[in-house]
Amino acid sequence: MAPFDPTAFEIFGYPVRWYGIIIACGILIGYIIAQKETERKHFKDDTLIDIVMWSIVSGIICARIYYVAFKWDYYYNHVSEIPLIMNGGIAIHGGLIGAIGMAYFLCRRKNISFFQLGDIAAPSIILGQAIGRWGNFMNQEAHGGEVTRKFLESLHLPEFIINQMNIDGTYYHPTFLYESVWSIIGFIILLFLRNYLKIGQTFLLYGIWYSIGRFFVEGLRTDSLMLTSHLRIAQVISIVIMLVAAAVWIYRNYKYQLPKYGAVNTPVRSAHYAKDRAL
């Protein structure tokens, strides 16, 4: 059985790859779920779409800049290839930094609580990441080290996954699947806990949960961006995110009287609560 063709179809001779289709589906599904929640919280109809569209643009640009920065030894001599993201080369941490930074800026402009919107978006973000990893599956990339077919069969994986992990006669760890499953579990946990956590804590829990999984999965991968010959950038960033999210959680919980997410059914403004300017 041949591996899946990463190209879904062509339009006027230009290939449309499964990777892009799957990423787009992840974004769309995540948006629909988050939009339902913004409607339930009585946000204006166009609030989320405005923030999402600009955050996607910022995320893609920053994901590319991040990747190029840590592959500068190559791109220094191939500057003309820097804009060619269709050839691959974006980093999810760079995308998150760009998207979250843009969302924070827009929330401040719109006088909307960044943390409340983060709580709304967090389950959608991690679900989109879970779906998006299947784009890596179609490209036979973001895999781990060599394993045996017997090992993959011991995981009770369907044949189509085992076959796709056979690259030029060698089987590899399906690390895309490990991260996807971890993210789906995170999606369920965030949805279940959100109403019981204080505003901002669902978003911060997302950062901690995703980073824990990414740290361990990254250690299995063979295509990591490297800070040094032995230090993976994604693992360093994951540790930083965990520490920052935990510190912000503790600080906000100590400093402010935060309401529970489920107790607030209207958009929160930055100065809505007299004792909480950090919403």
mmCIF file of C-alpha atoms in Angstrom:
data_model
loop_
_atom_site.group_PDB
_atom_site.id
_atom_site.type_symbol
_atom_site.label_atom_id
_atom_site.label_comp_id
_atom_site.label_asym_id
_atom_site.label_seq_id
_atom_site.Cartn_x
_atom_site.Cartn_y
_atom_site.Cartn_z
ATOM 1 C CA MET A 1 0.000 0.000 0.000
ATOM 2 C CA ALA A 2 1.512 3.328 -1.088
ATOM 3 C CA PRO A 3 1.587 6.249 1.366
ATOM 4 C CA PHE A 4 -0.973 9.014 0.967
ATOM 5 C CA ASP A 5 -0.241 11.643 -1.653
ATOM 6 C CA PRO A 6 0.327 14.956 0.183
ATOM 7 C CA THR A 7 -1.281 16.795 -2.754
ATOM 8 C CA ALA A 8 -5.076 16.716 -2.637
ATOM 9 C CA PHE A 9 -5.665 18.231 -6.097
ATOM 10 C CA GLU A 10 -4.401 20.923 -8.441
ATOM 11 C CA ILE A 11 -5.910 24.232 -9.516
ATOM 12 C CA PHE A 12 -4.559 25.562 -12.803
ATOM 13 C CA GLY A 13 -1.448 23.480 -12.298
ATOM 14 C CA TYR A 14 -0.847 24.653 -8.714
ATOM 15 C CA PRO A 15 -0.943 21.876 -6.100
ATOM 16 C CA VAL A 16 -3.334 22.154 -3.163
ATOM 17 C CA ARG A 17 -1.834 20.129 -0.349
ATOM 18 C CA TRP A 18 -3.658 18.197 2.324
ATOM 19 C CA TYR A 19 -1.532 19.995 4.921
ATOM 20 C CA GLY A 20 -3.149 23.341 4.141
ATOM 21 C CA ILE A 21 -6.645 21.848 3.892
ATOM 22 C CA ILE A 22 -6.335 20.156 7.276
ATOM 23 C CA ILE A 23 -4.913 23.280 8.943
ATOM 24 C CA ALA A 24 -7.787 25.321 7.479
ATOM 25 C CA CYS A 25 -10.328 22.784 8.753
ATOM 26 C CA GLY A 26 -8.798 22.957 12.233
ATOM 27 C CA ILE A 27 -9.063 26.749 12.231
ATOM 28 C CA LEU A 28 -12.652 26.667 10.942
ATOM 29 C CA ILE A 29 -13.860 24.094 13.467
ATOM 30 C CA GLY A 30 -12.146 25.952 16.291
ATOM 31 C CA TYR A 31 -13.675 29.228 15.153
ATOM 32 C CA ILE A 32 -17.205 27.784 15.009
ATOM 33 C CA ILE A 33 -16.900 26.442 18.567
ATOM 34 C CA ALA A 34 -15.503 29.720 19.900
ATOM 35 C CA GLN A 35 -18.096 31.793 18.026
ATOM 36 C CA LYS A 36 -20.911 29.844 19.670
ATOM 37 C CA GLU A 37 -19.392 30.683 23.037
ATOM 38 C CA THR A 38 -18.992 34.393 22.239
ATOM 39 C CA GLU A 39 -22.660 34.464 21.259
ATOM 40 C CA ARG A 40 -23.547 32.813 24.562
ATOM 41 C CA LYS A 41 -21.532 35.485 26.353
ATOM 42 C CA HIS A 42 -23.313 38.208 24.322
ATOM 43 C CA PHE A 43 -20.292 39.579 22.460
ATOM 44 C CA LYS A 44 -20.932 41.568 19.291
ATOM 45 C CA ASP A 45 -21.259 39.316 16.248
ATOM 46 C CA ASP A 46 -18.091 40.559 14.541
ATOM 47 C CA THR A 47 -15.847 40.660 17.621
ATOM 48 C CA LEU A 48 -14.291 37.217 17.258
ATOM 49 C CA ILE A 49 -13.931 37.172 13.475
ATOM 50 C CA ASP A 50 -12.053 40.504 13.527
ATOM 51 C CA ILE A 51 -9.590 39.224 16.106
ATOM 52 C CA VAL A 52 -9.240 35.783 14.511
ATOM 53 C CA MET A 53 -8.516 37.108 11.013
ATOM 54 C CA TRP A 54 -5.790 39.502 12.124
ATOM 55 C CA SER A 55 -4.366 36.927 14.542
ATOM 56 C CA ILE A 56 -4.105 34.335 11.753
ATOM 57 C CA VAL A 57 -2.195 36.790 9.552
ATOM 58 C CA SER A 58 0.113 37.760 12.408
ATOM 59 C CA GLY A 59 0.523 34.117 13.430
ATOM 60 C CA ILE A 60 1.575 32.975 9.950
ATOM 61 C CA ILE A 61 4.087 35.808 9.593
ATOM 62 C CA CYS A 62 5.593 35.205 13.022
ATOM 63 C CA ALA A 63 5.622 31.426 12.519
ATOM 64 C CA ARG A 64 7.743 31.950 9.417
ATOM 65 C CA ILE A 65 10.020 34.531 11.034
ATOM 66 C CA TYR A 66 10.552 32.196 13.992
ATOM 67 C CA TYR A 67 11.455 29.276 11.726
ATOM 68 C CA VAL A 68 13.764 31.332 9.518
ATOM 69 C CA ALA A 69 15.506 32.851 12.539
ATOM 70 C CA PHE A 70 16.492 29.436 13.844
ATOM 71 C CA LYS A 71 17.447 28.208 10.373
ATOM 72 C CA TRP A 72 19.428 31.336 9.531
ATOM 73 C CA ASP A 73 22.542 29.402 8.565
ATOM 74 C CA TYR A 74 20.555 28.176 5.571
ATOM 75 C CA TYR A 75 18.433 31.223 4.767
ATOM 76 C CA TYR A 76 21.390 33.589 4.965
ATOM 77 C CA ASN A 77 22.489 32.106 1.671
ATOM 78 C CA HIS A 78 18.942 31.612 0.301
ATOM 79 C CA VAL A 79 17.230 34.923 1.093
ATOM 80 C CA SER A 80 14.875 34.628 -1.887
ATOM 81 C CA GLU A 81 13.304 31.531 -0.286
ATOM 82 C CA ILE A 82 12.274 33.272 2.934
ATOM 83 C CA PRO A 83 8.740 34.218 1.713
ATOM 84 C CA LEU A 84 8.099 30.764 0.179
ATOM 85 C CA ILE A 85 6.093 29.226 2.998
ATOM 86 C CA MET A 86 4.386 26.934 0.486
ATOM 87 C CA ASN A 87 7.654 24.987 0.492
ATOM 88 C CA GLY A 88 7.317 24.354 4.212
ATOM 89 C CA GLY A 89 8.953 25.867 7.241
ATOM 90 C CA ILE A 90 6.677 27.362 9.881
ATOM 91 C CA ALA A 91 6.909 26.892 13.639
ATOM 92 C CA ILE A 92 3.862 26.566 15.882
ATOM 93 C CA HIS A 93 5.429 28.416 18.805
ATOM 94 C CA GLY A 94 6.177 31.368 16.543
ATOM 95 C CA GLY A 95 2.600 31.255 15.305
ATOM 96 C CA LEU A 96 1.236 31.254 18.847
ATOM 97 C CA ILE A 97 3.420 34.198 19.842
ATOM 98 C CA GLY A 98 2.242 36.207 16.838
ATOM 99 C CA ALA A 99 -1.426 35.288 17.157
ATOM 100 C CA ILE A 100 -1.655 35.810 20.915
ATOM 101 C CA GLY A 101 0.267 39.079 20.709
ATOM 102 C CA MET A 102 -2.108 40.404 18.039
ATOM 103 C CA ALA A 103 -5.149 39.215 20.009
ATOM 104 C CA TYR A 104 -3.900 41.026 23.118
ATOM 105 C CA PHE A 105 -3.390 44.247 21.152
ATOM 106 C CA LEU A 106 -6.849 44.080 19.569
ATOM 107 C CA CYS A 107 -8.553 43.257 22.862
ATOM 108 C CA ARG A 108 -7.001 46.332 24.431
ATOM 109 C CA ARG A 109 -8.159 48.462 21.487
ATOM 110 C CA LYS A 110 -11.685 47.088 21.728
ATOM 111 C CA ASN A 111 -11.713 47.374 25.548
ATOM 112 C CA ILE A 112 -12.381 43.644 25.840
ATOM 113 C CA SER A 113 -10.904 41.395 28.504
ATOM 114 C CA PHE A 114 -8.021 39.524 26.880
ATOM 115 C CA PHE A 115 -8.241 36.814 29.516
ATOM 116 C CA GLN A 116 -11.974 36.259 29.091
ATOM 117 C CA LEU A 117 -11.525 35.976 25.330
ATOM 118 C CA GLY A 118 -8.541 33.690 25.957
ATOM 119 C CA ASP A 119 -10.764 31.417 28.022
ATOM 120 C CA ILE A 120 -13.269 31.335 25.167
ATOM 121 C CA ALA A 121 -10.594 30.576 22.581
ATOM 122 C CA ALA A 122 -8.351 28.156 24.513
ATOM 123 C CA PRO A 123 -10.347 24.952 23.837
ATOM 124 C CA SER A 124 -10.613 25.920 20.163
ATOM 125 C CA ILE A 125 -6.895 26.606 19.883
ATOM 126 C CA ILE A 126 -5.852 23.253 21.307
ATOM 127 C CA LEU A 127 -8.463 21.423 19.219
ATOM 128 C CA GLY A 128 -7.169 23.189 16.107
ATOM 129 C CA GLN A 129 -3.667 22.048 17.021
ATOM 130 C CA ALA A 130 -4.887 18.473 17.446
ATOM 131 C CA ILE A 131 -6.466 18.539 13.988
ATOM 132 C CA GLY A 132 -3.547 20.368 12.405
ATOM 133 C CA ARG A 133 -1.056 17.664 13.393
ATOM 134 C CA TRP A 134 -2.744 15.369 10.863
ATOM 135 C CA GLY A 135 -1.350 17.675 8.199
ATOM 136 C CA ASN A 136 2.090 16.543 9.363
ATOM 137 C CA PHE A 137 0.842 12.973 9.044
ATOM 138 C CA MET A 138 -0.066 13.519 5.402
ATOM 139 C CA ASN A 139 3.380 15.004 4.745
ATOM 140 C CA GLN A 140 5.153 12.192 6.625
ATOM 141 C CA GLU A 141 6.935 14.790 8.752
ATOM 142 C CA ALA A 142 7.264 15.779 12.420
ATOM 143 C CA HIS A 143 7.873 12.128 13.239
ATOM 144 C CA GLY A 144 10.145 10.578 15.833
ATOM 145 C CA GLY A 145 13.042 8.186 15.675
ATOM 146 C CA GLU A 146 13.130 4.738 14.132
ATOM 147 C CA VAL A 147 10.919 1.984 15.533
ATOM 148 C CA THR A 148 9.834 -1.436 14.355
ATOM 149 C CA ARG A 149 6.545 -2.358 12.772
ATOM 150 C CA LYS A 150 5.953 -4.647 15.737
ATOM 151 C CA PHE A 151 6.207 -1.642 18.067
ATOM 152 C CA LEU A 152 3.599 0.279 16.074
ATOM 153 C CA GLU A 153 1.314 -2.754 16.012
ATOM 154 C CA SER A 154 1.676 -3.004 19.802
ATOM 155 C CA LEU A 155 0.059 0.454 20.020
ATOM 156 C CA HIS A 156 -3.011 -1.003 18.254
ATOM 157 C CA LEU A 157 -2.786 1.611 15.535
ATOM 158 C CA PRO A 158 -4.882 1.241 12.367
ATOM 159 C CA GLU A 159 -3.036 0.017 9.322
ATOM 160 C CA PHE A 160 -3.225 3.340 7.492
ATOM 161 C CA ILE A 161 -1.212 5.062 10.239
ATOM 162 C CA ILE A 162 1.359 2.270 10.407
ATOM 163 C CA ASN A 163 1.744 2.389 6.640
ATOM 164 C CA GLN A 164 2.172 6.173 6.597
ATOM 165 C CA MET A 165 4.909 5.863 9.223
ATOM 166 C CA ASN A 166 6.850 3.661 6.802
ATOM 167 C CA ILE A 167 9.160 6.141 5.105
ATOM 168 C CA ASP A 168 11.571 4.690 2.548
ATOM 169 C CA GLY A 169 11.381 1.301 4.220
ATOM 170 C CA THR A 170 11.887 2.521 7.807
ATOM 171 C CA TYR A 171 9.177 2.878 10.448
ATOM 172 C CA TYR A 172 9.112 5.918 12.738
ATOM 173 C CA HIS A 173 7.434 7.095 15.946
ATOM 174 C CA PRO A 174 4.073 8.728 15.068
ATOM 175 C CA THR A 175 4.803 11.763 17.235
ATOM 176 C CA PHE A 176 2.142 13.737 15.363
ATOM 177 C CA LEU A 177 -0.374 11.282 16.835
ATOM 178 C CA TYR A 178 0.995 11.508 20.365
ATOM 179 C CA GLU A 179 0.644 15.292 20.331
ATOM 180 C CA SER A 180 -2.775 15.145 18.652
ATOM 181 C CA VAL A 181 -4.154 12.768 21.288
ATOM 182 C CA TRP A 182 -2.642 14.852 24.097
ATOM 183 C CA SER A 183 -4.293 17.962 22.647
ATOM 184 C CA ILE A 184 -7.694 16.267 22.283
ATOM 185 C CA ILE A 185 -7.548 15.243 25.943
ATOM 186 C CA GLY A 186 -6.642 18.839 26.765
ATOM 187 C CA PHE A 187 -9.628 20.088 24.760
ATOM 188 C CA ILE A 188 -11.981 17.898 26.809
ATOM 189 C CA ILE A 189 -10.400 18.957 30.110
ATOM 190 C CA LEU A 190 -10.550 22.657 29.283
ATOM 191 C CA LEU A 191 -14.210 22.465 28.269
ATOM 192 C CA PHE A 192 -15.083 20.517 31.422
ATOM 193 C CA LEU A 193 -13.230 22.822 33.828
ATOM 194 C CA ARG A 194 -13.793 26.210 32.203
ATOM 195 C CA ASN A 195 -16.953 27.220 34.054
ATOM 196 C CA TYR A 196 -15.360 26.317 37.402
ATOM 197 C CA LEU A 197 -12.105 28.200 36.878
ATOM 198 C CA LYS A 198 -11.617 31.913 37.391
ATOM 199 C CA ILE A 199 -11.360 34.222 34.404
ATOM 200 C CA GLY A 200 -8.018 33.734 32.715
ATOM 201 C CA GLN A 201 -7.219 30.372 34.273
ATOM 202 C CA THR A 202 -8.556 28.276 31.380
ATOM 203 C CA PHE A 203 -6.268 30.140 28.991
ATOM 204 C CA LEU A 204 -3.295 29.730 31.336
ATOM 205 C CA LEU A 205 -4.102 26.046 31.866
ATOM 206 C CA TYR A 206 -4.054 25.630 28.088
ATOM 207 C CA GLY A 207 -0.522 27.005 27.996
ATOM 208 C CA ILE A 208 0.614 24.658 30.761
ATOM 209 C CA TRP A 209 -1.133 21.561 29.389
ATOM 210 C CA TYR A 210 0.008 21.998 25.811
ATOM 211 C CA SER A 211 3.570 22.770 26.883
ATOM 212 C CA ILE A 212 3.869 19.655 29.044
ATOM 213 C CA GLY A 213 2.841 17.450 26.134
ATOM 214 C CA ARG A 214 4.980 19.330 23.635
ATOM 215 C CA PHE A 215 8.048 19.074 25.866
ATOM 216 C CA PHE A 216 7.942 15.276 26.000
ATOM 217 C CA VAL A 217 6.853 14.730 22.385
ATOM 218 C CA GLU A 218 9.561 17.077 21.129
ATOM 219 C CA GLY A 219 12.152 14.882 22.802
ATOM 220 C CA LEU A 220 11.164 12.053 20.442
ATOM 221 C CA ARG A 221 11.295 14.061 17.221
ATOM 222 C CA THR A 222 14.148 14.012 14.740
ATOM 223 C CA ASP A 223 13.425 17.289 12.923
ATOM 224 C CA SER A 224 13.477 19.731 15.825
ATOM 225 C CA LEU A 225 14.752 23.276 15.548
ATOM 226 C CA MET A 226 17.881 23.298 17.701
ATOM 227 C CA LEU A 227 19.232 26.036 19.957
ATOM 228 C CA THR A 228 22.470 24.109 20.451
ATOM 229 C CA SER A 229 23.594 20.702 19.264
ATOM 230 C CA HIS A 230 21.721 19.086 22.166
ATOM 231 C CA LEU A 231 19.099 21.650 23.173
ATOM 232 C CA ARG A 232 15.758 21.751 21.367
ATOM 233 C CA ILE A 233 14.190 25.182 21.034
ATOM 234 C CA ALA A 234 10.614 23.925 21.447
ATOM 235 C CA GLN A 235 11.475 22.294 24.766
ATOM 236 C CA VAL A 236 13.039 25.511 26.066
ATOM 237 C CA ILE A 237 10.014 27.544 24.953
ATOM 238 C CA SER A 238 7.667 24.978 26.513
ATOM 239 C CA ILE A 239 9.404 25.331 29.872
ATOM 240 C CA VAL A 240 9.263 29.122 29.627
ATOM 241 C CA ILE A 241 5.530 29.042 28.808
ATOM 242 C CA MET A 242 4.805 26.708 31.727
ATOM 243 C CA LEU A 243 6.714 28.911 34.176
ATOM 244 C CA VAL A 244 5.192 32.166 32.903
ATOM 245 C CA ALA A 245 1.644 30.738 32.871
ATOM 246 C CA ALA A 246 2.043 29.385 36.407
ATOM 247 C CA ALA A 247 3.485 32.690 37.636
ATOM 248 C CA VAL A 248 0.661 34.719 36.043
ATOM 249 C CA TRP A 249 -1.913 32.290 37.507
ATOM 250 C CA ILE A 250 -0.495 32.724 41.025
ATOM 251 C CA TYR A 251 -0.090 36.495 40.680
ATOM 252 C CA ARG A 252 -3.612 37.113 39.376
ATOM 253 C CA ASN A 253 -5.156 34.807 41.950
ATOM 254 C CA TYR A 254 -3.324 36.597 44.769
ATOM 255 C CA LYS A 255 -3.646 40.167 43.470
ATOM 256 C CA TYR A 256 -7.210 40.301 42.158
ATOM 257 C CA GLN A 257 -10.672 39.175 43.107
ATOM 258 C CA LEU A 258 -11.444 37.220 39.970
ATOM 259 C CA PRO A 259 -14.938 35.907 39.199
ATOM 260 C CA LYS A 260 -15.410 32.400 37.859
ATOM 261 C CA TYR A 261 -15.730 32.204 34.094
ATOM 262 C CA GLY A 262 -19.133 30.513 34.315
ATOM 263 C CA ALA A 263 -20.539 33.261 36.542
ATOM 264 C CA VAL A 264 -20.008 36.007 33.951
ATOM 265 C CA ASN A 265 -22.353 35.967 30.964
ATOM 266 C CA THR A 266 -21.510 39.314 29.413
ATOM 267 C CA PRO A 267 -18.324 40.726 27.871
ATOM 268 C CA VAL A 268 -15.902 41.878 30.557
ATOM 269 C CA ARG A 269 -14.265 45.261 30.145
ATOM 270 C CA SER A 270 -10.797 46.047 31.419
ATOM 271 C CA ALA A 271 -12.061 48.127 34.338
ATOM 272 C CA HIS A 272 -15.401 46.381 34.850
ATOM 273 C CA TYR A 273 -14.468 45.108 38.289
ATOM 274 C CA ALA A 274 -13.252 47.779 40.674
ATOM 275 C CA LYS A 275 -10.625 45.503 42.256
ATOM 276 C CA ASP A 276 -9.540 43.811 39.028
ATOM 277 C CA ARG A 277 -7.786 45.802 36.351
ATOM 278 C CA ALA A 278 -6.204 42.664 34.894
ATOM 279 C CA LEU A 279 -9.253 41.031 33.340
#
